[in-house]
Coordinates of C-alpha atoms in Angstrom, one line a residue:
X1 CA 126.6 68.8 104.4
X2 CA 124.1 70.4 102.3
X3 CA 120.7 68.6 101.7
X4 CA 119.2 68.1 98.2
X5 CA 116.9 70.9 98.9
X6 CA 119.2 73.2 100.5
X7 CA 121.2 73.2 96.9
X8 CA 118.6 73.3 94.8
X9 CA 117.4 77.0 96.7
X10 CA 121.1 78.1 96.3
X11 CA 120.8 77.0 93.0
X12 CA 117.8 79.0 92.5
X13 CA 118.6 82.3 94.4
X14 CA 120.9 83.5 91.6
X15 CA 118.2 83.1 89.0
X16 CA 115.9 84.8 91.6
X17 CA 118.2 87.4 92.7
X18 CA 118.4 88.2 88.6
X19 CA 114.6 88.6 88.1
X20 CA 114.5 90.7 90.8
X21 CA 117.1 93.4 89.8
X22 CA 115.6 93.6 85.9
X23 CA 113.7 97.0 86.0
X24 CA 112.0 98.7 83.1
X25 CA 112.9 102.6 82.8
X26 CA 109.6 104.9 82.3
X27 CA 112.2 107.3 80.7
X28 CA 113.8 104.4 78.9
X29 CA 110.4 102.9 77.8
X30 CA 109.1 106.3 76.4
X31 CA 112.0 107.0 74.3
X32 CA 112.2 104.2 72.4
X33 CA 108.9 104.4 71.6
X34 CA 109.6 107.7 70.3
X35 CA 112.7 106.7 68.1
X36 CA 111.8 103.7 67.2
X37 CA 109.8 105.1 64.8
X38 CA 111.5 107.9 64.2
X39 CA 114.6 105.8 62.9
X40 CA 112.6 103.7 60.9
X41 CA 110.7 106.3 59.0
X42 CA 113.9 107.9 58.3
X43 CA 115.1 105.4 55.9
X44 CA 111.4 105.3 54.4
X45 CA 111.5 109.0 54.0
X46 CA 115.0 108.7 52.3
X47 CA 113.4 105.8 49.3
X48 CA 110.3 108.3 48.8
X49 CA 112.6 110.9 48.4
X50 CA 114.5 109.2 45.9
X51 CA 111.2 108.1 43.5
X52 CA 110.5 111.5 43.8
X53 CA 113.8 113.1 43.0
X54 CA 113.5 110.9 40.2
X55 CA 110.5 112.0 38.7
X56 CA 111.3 115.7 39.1
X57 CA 114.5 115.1 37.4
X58 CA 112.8 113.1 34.3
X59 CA 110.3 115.7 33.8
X60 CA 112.5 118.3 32.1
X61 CA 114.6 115.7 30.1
X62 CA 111.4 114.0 29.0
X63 CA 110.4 117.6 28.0
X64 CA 113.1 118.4 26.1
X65 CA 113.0 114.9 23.9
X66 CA 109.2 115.1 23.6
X67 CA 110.0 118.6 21.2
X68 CA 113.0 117.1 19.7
X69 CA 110.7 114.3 18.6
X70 CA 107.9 116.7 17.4
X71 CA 110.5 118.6 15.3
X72 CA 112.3 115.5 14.2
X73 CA 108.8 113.8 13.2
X74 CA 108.0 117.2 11.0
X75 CA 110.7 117.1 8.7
X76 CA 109.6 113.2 7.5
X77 CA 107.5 113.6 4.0
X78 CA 107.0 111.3 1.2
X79 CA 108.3 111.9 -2.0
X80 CA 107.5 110.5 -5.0
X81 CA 106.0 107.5 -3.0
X82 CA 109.0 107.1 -1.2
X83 CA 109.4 108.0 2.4
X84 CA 112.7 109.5 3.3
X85 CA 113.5 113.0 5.1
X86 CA 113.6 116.0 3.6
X87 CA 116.3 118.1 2.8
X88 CA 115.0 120.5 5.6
X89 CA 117.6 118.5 7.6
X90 CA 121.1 119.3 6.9
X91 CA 124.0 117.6 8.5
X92 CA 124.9 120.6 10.5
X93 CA 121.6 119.9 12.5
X94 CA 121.7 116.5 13.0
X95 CA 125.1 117.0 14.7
X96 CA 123.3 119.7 16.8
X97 CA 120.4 117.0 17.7
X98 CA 123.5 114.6 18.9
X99 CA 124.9 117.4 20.5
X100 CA 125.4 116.3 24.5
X101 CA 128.6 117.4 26.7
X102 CA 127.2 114.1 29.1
X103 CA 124.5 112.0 27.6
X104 CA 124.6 110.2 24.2
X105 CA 122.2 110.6 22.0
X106 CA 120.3 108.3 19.6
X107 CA 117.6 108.9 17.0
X108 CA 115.9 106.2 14.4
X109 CA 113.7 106.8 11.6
X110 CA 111.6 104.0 9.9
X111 CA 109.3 103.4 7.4
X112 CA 105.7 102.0 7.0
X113 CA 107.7 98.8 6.4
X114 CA 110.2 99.0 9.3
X115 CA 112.8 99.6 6.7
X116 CA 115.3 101.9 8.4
X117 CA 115.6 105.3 6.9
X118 CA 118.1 106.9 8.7
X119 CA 119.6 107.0 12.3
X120 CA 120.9 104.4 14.4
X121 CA 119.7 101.0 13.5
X122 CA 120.7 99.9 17.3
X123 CA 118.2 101.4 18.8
X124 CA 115.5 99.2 20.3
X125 CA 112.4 99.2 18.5
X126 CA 109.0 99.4 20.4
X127 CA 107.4 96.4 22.0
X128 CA 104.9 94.5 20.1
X129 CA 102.0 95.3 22.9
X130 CA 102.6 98.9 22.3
X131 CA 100.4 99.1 19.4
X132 CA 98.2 100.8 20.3
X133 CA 100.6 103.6 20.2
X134 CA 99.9 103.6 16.4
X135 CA 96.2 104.3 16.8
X136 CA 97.2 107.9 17.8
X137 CA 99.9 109.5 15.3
X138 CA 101.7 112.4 16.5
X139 CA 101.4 111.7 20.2
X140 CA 104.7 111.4 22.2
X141 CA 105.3 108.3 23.9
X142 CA 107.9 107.2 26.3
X143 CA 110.1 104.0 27.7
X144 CA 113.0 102.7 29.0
X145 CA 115.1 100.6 27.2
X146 CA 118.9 99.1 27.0
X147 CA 121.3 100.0 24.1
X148 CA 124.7 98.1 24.3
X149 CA 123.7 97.5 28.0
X150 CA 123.5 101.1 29.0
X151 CA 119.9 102.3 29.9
X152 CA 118.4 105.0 27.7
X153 CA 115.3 106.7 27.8
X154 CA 113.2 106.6 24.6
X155 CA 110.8 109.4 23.3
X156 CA 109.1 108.1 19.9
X157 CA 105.9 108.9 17.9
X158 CA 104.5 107.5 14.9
X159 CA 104.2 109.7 11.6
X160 CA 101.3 109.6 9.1
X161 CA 102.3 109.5 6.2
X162 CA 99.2 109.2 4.3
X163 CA 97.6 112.7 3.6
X164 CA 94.8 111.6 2.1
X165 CA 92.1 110.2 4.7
X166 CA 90.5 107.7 2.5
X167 CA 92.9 105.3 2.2
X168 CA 94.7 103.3 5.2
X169 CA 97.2 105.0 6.9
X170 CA 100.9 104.7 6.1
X171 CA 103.1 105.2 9.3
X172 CA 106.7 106.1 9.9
X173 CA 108.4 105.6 13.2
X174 CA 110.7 108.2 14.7
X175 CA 112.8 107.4 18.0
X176 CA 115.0 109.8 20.1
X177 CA 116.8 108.4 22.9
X178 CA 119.5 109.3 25.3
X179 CA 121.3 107.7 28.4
X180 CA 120.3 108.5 32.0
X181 CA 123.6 110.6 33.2
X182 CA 122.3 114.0 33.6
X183 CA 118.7 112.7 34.9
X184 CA 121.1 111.4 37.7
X185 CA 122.9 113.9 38.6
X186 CA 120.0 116.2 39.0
X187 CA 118.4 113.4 41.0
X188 CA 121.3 113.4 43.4
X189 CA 121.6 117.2 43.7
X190 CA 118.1 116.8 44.7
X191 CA 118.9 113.8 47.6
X192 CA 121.8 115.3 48.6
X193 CA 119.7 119.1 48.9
X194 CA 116.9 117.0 51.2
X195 CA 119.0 114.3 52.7
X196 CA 121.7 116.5 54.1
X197 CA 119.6 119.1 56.2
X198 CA 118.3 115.6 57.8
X199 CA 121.6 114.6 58.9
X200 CA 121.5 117.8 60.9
X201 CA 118.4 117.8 62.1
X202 CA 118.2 114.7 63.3
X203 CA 120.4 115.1 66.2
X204 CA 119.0 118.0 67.4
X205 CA 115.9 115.9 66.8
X206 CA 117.1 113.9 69.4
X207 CA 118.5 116.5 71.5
X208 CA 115.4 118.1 72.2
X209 CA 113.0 114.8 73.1
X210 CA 115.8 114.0 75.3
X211 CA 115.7 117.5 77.1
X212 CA 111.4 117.0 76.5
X213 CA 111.1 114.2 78.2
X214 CA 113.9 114.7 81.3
X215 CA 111.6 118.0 81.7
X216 CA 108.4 115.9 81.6
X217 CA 109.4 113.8 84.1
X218 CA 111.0 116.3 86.7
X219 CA 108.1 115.8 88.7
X220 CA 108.6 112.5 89.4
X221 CA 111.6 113.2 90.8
X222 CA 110.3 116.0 92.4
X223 CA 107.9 113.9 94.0
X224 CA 110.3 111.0 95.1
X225 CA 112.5 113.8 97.1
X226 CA 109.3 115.0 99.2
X227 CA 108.5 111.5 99.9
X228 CA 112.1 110.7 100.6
X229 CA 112.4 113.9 102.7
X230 CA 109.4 112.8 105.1
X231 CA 110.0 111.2 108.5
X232 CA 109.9 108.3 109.1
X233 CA 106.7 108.3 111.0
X234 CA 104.8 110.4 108.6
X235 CA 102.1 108.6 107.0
X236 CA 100.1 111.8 105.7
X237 CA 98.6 111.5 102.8
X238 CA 100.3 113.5 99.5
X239 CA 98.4 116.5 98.5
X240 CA 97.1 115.1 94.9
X241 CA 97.5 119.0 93.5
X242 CA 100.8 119.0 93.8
X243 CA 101.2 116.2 91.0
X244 CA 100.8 115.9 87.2
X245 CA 97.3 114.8 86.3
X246 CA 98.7 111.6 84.7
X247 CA 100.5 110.1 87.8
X248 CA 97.0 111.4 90.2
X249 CA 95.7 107.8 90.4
X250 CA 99.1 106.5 91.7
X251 CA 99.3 109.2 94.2
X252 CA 95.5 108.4 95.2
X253 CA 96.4 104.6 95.5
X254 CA 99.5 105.4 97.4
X255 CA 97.7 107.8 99.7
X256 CA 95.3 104.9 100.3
X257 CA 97.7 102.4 101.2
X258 CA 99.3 104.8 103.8
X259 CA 96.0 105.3 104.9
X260 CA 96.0 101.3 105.7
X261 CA 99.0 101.6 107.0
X262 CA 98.3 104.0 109.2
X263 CA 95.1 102.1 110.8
X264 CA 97.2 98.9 111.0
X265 CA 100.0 100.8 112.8
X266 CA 97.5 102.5 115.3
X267 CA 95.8 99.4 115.7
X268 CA 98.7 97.4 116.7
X269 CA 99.8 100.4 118.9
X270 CA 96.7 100.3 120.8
X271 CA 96.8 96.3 120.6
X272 CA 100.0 96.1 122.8
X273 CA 99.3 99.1 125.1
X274 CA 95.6 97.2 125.7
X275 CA 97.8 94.2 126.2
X276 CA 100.3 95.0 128.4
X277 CA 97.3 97.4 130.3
X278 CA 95.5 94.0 130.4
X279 CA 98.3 91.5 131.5
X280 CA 98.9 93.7 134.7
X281 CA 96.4 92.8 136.6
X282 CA 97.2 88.8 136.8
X283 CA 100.5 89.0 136.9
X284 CA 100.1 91.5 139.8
X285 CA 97.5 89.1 141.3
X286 CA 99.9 86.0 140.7
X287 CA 102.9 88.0 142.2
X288 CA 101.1 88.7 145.2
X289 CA 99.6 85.4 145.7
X290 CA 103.3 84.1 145.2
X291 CA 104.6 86.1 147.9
X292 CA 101.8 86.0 150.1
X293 CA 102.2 81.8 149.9
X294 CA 105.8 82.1 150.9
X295 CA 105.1 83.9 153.8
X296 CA 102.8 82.0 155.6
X297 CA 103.0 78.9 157.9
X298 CA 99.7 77.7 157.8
X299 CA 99.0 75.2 155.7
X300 CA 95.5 76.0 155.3
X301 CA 96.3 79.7 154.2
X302 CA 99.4 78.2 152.1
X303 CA 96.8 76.1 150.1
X304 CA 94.3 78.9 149.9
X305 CA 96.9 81.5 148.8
X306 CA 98.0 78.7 145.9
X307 CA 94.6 78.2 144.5
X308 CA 94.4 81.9 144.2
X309 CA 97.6 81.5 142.3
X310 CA 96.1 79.2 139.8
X311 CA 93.2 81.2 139.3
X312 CA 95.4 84.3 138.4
X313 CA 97.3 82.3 135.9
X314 CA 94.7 80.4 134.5
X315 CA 93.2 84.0 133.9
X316 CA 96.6 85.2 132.6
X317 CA 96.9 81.8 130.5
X318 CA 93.1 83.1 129.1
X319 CA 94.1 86.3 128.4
X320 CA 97.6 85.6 126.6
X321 CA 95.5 82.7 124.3
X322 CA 92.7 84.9 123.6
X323 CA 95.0 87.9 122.4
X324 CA 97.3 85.7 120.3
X325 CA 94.3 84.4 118.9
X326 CA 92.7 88.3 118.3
X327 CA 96.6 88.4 115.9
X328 CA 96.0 86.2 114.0
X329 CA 92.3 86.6 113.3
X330 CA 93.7 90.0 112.2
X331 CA 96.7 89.0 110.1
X332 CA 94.7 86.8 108.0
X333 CA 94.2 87.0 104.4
X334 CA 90.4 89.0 104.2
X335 CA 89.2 86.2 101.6
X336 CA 90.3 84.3 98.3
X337 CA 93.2 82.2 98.3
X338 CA 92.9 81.7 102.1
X339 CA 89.3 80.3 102.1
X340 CA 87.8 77.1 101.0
X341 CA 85.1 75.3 100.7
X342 CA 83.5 73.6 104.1
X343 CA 80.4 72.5 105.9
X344 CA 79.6 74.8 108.1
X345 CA 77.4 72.1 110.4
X346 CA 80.4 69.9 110.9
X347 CA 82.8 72.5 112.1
X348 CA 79.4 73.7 114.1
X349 CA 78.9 70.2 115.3
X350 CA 82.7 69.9 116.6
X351 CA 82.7 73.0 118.2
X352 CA 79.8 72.0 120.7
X353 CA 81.4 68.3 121.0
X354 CA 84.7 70.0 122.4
X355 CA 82.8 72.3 124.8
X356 CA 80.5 69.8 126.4
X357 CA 82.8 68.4 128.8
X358 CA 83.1 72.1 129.8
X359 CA 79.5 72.7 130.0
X360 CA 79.4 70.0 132.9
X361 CA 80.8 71.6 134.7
X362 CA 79.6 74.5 134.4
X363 CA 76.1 72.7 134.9
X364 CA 74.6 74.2 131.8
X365 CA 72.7 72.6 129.3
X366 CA 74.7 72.6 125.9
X367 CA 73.3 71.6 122.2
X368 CA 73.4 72.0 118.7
X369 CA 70.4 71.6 117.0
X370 CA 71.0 71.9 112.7
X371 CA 70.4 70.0 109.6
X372 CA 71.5 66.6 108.7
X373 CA 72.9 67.4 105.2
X374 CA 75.6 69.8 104.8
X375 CA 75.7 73.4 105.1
X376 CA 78.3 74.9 102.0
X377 CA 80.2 77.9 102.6
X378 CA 83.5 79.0 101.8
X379 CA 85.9 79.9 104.6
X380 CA 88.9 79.1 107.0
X381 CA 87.8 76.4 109.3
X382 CA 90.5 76.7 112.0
X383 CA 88.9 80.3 112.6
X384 CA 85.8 79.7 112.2
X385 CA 86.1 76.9 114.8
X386 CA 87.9 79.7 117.2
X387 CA 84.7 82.1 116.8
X388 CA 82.3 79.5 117.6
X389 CA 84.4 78.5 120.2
X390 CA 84.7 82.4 121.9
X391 CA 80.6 82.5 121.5
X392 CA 79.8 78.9 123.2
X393 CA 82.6 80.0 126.0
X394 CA 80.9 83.3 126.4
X395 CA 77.5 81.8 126.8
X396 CA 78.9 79.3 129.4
X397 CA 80.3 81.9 130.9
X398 CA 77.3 84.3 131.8
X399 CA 74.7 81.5 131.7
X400 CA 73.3 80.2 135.7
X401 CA 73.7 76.7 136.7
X402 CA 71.1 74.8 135.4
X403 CA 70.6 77.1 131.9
X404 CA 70.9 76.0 128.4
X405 CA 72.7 76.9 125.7
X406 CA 72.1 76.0 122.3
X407 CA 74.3 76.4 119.1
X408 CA 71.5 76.6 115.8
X409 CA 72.4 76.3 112.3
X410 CA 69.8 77.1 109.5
X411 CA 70.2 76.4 105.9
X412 CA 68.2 79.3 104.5
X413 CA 68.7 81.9 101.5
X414 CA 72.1 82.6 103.5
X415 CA 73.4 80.4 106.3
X416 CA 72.7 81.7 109.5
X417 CA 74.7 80.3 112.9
X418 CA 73.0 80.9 116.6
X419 CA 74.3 80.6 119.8
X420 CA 71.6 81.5 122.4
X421 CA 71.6 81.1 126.0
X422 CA 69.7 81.9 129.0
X423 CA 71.9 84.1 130.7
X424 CA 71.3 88.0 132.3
X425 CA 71.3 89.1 128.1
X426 CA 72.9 92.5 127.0
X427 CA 71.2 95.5 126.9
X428 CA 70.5 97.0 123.5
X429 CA 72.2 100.3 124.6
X430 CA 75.2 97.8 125.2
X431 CA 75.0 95.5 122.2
X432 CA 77.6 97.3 119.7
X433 CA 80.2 97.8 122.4
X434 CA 80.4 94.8 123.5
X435 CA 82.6 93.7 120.3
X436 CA 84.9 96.2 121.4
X437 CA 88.6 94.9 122.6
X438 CA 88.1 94.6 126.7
X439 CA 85.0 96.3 126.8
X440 CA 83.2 94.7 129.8
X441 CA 79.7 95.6 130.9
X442 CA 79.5 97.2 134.5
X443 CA 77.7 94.8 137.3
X444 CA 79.3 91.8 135.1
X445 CA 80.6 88.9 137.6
X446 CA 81.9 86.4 134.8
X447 CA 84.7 86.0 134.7
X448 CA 86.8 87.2 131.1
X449 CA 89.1 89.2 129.4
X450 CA 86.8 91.2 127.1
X451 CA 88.4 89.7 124.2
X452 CA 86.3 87.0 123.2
X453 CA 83.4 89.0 121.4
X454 CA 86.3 91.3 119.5
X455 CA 87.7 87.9 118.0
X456 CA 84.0 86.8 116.8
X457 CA 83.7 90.4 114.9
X458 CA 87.2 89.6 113.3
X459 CA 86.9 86.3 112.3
X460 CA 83.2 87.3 110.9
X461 CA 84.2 90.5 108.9
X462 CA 86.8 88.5 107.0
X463 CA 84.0 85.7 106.0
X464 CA 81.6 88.8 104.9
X465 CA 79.5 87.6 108.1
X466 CA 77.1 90.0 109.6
X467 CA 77.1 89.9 113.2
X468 CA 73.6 90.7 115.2
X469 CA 72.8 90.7 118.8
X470 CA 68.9 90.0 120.1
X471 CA 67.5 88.5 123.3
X472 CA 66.6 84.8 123.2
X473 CA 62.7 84.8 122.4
X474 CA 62.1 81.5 123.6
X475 CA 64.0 82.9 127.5
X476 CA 60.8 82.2 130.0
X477 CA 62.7 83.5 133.2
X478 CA 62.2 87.8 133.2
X479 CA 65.1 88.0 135.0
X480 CA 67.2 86.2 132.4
X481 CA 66.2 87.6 129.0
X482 CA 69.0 85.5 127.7
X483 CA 71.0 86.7 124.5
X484 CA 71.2 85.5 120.6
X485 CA 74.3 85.8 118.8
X486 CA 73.0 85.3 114.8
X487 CA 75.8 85.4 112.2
X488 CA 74.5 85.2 108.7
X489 CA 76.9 84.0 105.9
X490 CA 77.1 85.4 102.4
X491 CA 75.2 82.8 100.1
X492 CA 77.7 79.9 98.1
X493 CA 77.3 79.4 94.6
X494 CA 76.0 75.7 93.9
X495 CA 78.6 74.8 91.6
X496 CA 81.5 74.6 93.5
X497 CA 82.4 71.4 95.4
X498 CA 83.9 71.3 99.4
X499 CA 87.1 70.4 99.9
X500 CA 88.4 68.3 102.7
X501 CA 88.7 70.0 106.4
X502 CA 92.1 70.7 107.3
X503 CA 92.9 68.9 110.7
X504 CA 92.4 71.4 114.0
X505 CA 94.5 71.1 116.6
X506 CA 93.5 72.9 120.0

């Protein structure tokens, strides 16, 4: 029966499962940005083109009423104080004025008075704010206007009819108008001549930034066969050349991961052929001890042969722990999310309370000599707990019967951590090796795997720690200069606040 927890993942793999497959298209992405607006100005270019068709179109008909106006407005005189139009205008010509195979036309005269004079007494007169129409006789004005709910377009002017300039003038309005019909037409002729070549082009339009950008990504896919085409144990970096300039910085950064990726793979590579190099010896030693137990009768010898035993297996049991521990000092996180905020004396302080049992029998002097209040840095405890624990074991290890060894923490600038003993000390010439994986010095009787100093450098590289080696200045004995192990911590910033240890079981 399922628990609650194994339903809710399988309720949540689905939704899981979905994010994962939704992928964005670079070729996809880039060409709706590029239609997008292309689609959307087209519909913008089709309105502009239609105000302007329009104007185009009324420019000619406009022209053509303006002259009518002006000939219309020349045959209005006065005579004998009345205003009426002369005789210059026969009927035969005002039929020519109406004369329109597909608009209507309307004209209107009026006198001083706005008594209507001849024409169509339909037609709209001017608004009242046009006015100031009248300040400017003879001028041409136009409008649109409504006659029996069909839209016309109006040319008028006003007529002086006043010759002499003294008195006020006297003015007569004349009004030609005609409906919009031809304006359209022309106006669509004009769409249709723009519009339709678009229709047409747009496709091809199309056509060609879909064959632009499938050519301007090639390389990409160029670039996945080569990669795709590699063996699989190929982790050479990709010649950057060989690339498009805009895609260079994700070739660098890939060529930089392999290059990771290359120095983890070696590393591990050399980690298990060190290993297994490493894990002969006891399990040869233990195999022959084994054997050699079985086949004798003496007791004495049986007993001797065992203890042999449990020394190669408490050497092989050293060894196994100290390389497991060397894996996972390298497969943790460098920093950030991993690290938090501890004292530095109490995981100092605990270290040398779990080795002191230890150091009694090694008949060595241990201590710990640091500050009473807390020492802030921000780190992994369990590790750093596992380096201290490598450097105290190492100094037990190489330090006489009836030494000392003393673990030092000073809250300076930086934190600094020191384990010193008075053991035979490490030559200078010596001093970077020695944090090399089963480097051990030649004449060396302790006892170790040559892993112990390797995990210190580990665990102290992820922390930002710099590892130095010195002899111990206050060593009295000249044949045991003794060594210092300092390890100096990247300074804390004051404002944050430690969080609670996280247990340590070992």
């Amino acid at each position: 029966m399922n628990s609650p927890a194994d339903r809710s993942d399988a309720a949540w793999s689905p939704a899981l499962e979905e994010e994962e497959e939704i992928q964005h298209s670079l070729f996809g992405e880039i060409l709706d940005w590029m239609l997008a607006p292309l689609l959307l100005l087209w519909p913008m270019s089709i309105a502009i083109t239609y105000l302007v068709a329009k104007s185009i179109a009324n420019q000619p008909f406009d022209n053509a009423l303006e002259d009518a106006v002006t000939v219309l407005s020349q045959q209005v005189r006065e005579v004998n104080g009345m205003t009426r139009l002369t005789a210059g205008l026969p009927g035969p010509a005002r039929d020519i004025l109406r004369a329109d195979d597909v608009d209507s036309v309307y004209f209107q005269i009026l006198g001083p008075q706005g008594r209507h004079l001849d024409g169509d007494r339909d037609l709209p007169r001017p608004a009242p704010q046009a006015e100031e129409d009248m300040a400017s006789p003879g001028a041409v004005h136009f409008r649109n206007a409504n006659l029996h709910g069909t839209p016309i377009r109006v040319a008028y002017a006003y007529v002086n009819l006043e010759e002499d300039g003294e008195r006020p003038p006297r003015l007569a309005l004349v009004q030609l108008a005609e409906t919009l019909e031809k304006r359209a037409r022309l106006a669509n002729e004009i769409i249709k001549g723009v519009i339709l070549p678009q229709f047409i082009i747009l496709p091809v339009v199309l056509a060609l930034v879909w064959f632009a950008l499938s050519r301007g990504l090639l390389p990409l896919a160029e670039l996945q066969e080569r990669i795709r085409a590699r063996p699989i144990d190929d982790l050479s970096p990709i010649a950057p050349n060989q690339v498009p300039e805009e895609i260079t910085p994700l070739v660098r950064s890939l060529n930089e991961m392999l290059a990771r990726l290359s120095q983890s793979i070696e590393m591990q590579k050399r980690f298990i052929a060190d290993a297994a190099h490493q894990m002969k010896t006891p399990l040869a030693g233990m195999r022959m001890q084994s054997e050699l137990a079985l086949r004798q009768t003496d007791q004495h010898e049986i007993h001797r042969s065992l203890e042999q035993l449990a020394k190669s297996s408490e050497a092989a049991t050293r060894l196994v722990n100290q390389l497991l521990a060397l894996a996972r000092a390298e497969n943790q996180p460098q920093s950030g999310s991993a690290f938090a905020a501890l004292d530095l004396a109490d995981v100092a302080r605990n270290a040398v309370r779990d080795w002191v049992p230890a150091s009694f029998n090694y008949r060595i002097d241990l201590g710990y000599e640091g500050p009473d209040a807390p020492v802030l840095i921000d780190g992994n405890a369990v590790m750093l707990r596992e380096l201290l624990s490598n450097l105290i074991d190492n100094a037990l290890r190489y330090t006489p019967q009836g030494g000392s060894v003393t673990v030092r923490l000073r809250a300076e600038e930086a934190p600094v951590l020191e384990v010193e003993d008075t053991g035979p000390g490490i030559p200078p010439a010596e001093r970077q090796h020695v944090f090399e994986r089963f480097y051990r010095i030649l004449g060396s009787s302790a006892e170790g795997s040559g892993l112990g100093l390797a995990i210190v450098r580990e665990i102290a590289q992820q922390h930002g720690a710099e590892v130095d080696v010195f002899s111990n200045p206050r060593a009295s004995h000249p044949k045991y200069p003794g060594s210092l192990f300092r390890l100096t911590f990247p300074a804390r910033p004051a404002d944050k606040a430690p969080e609670e240890e996280p247990p340590f079981y070992g």
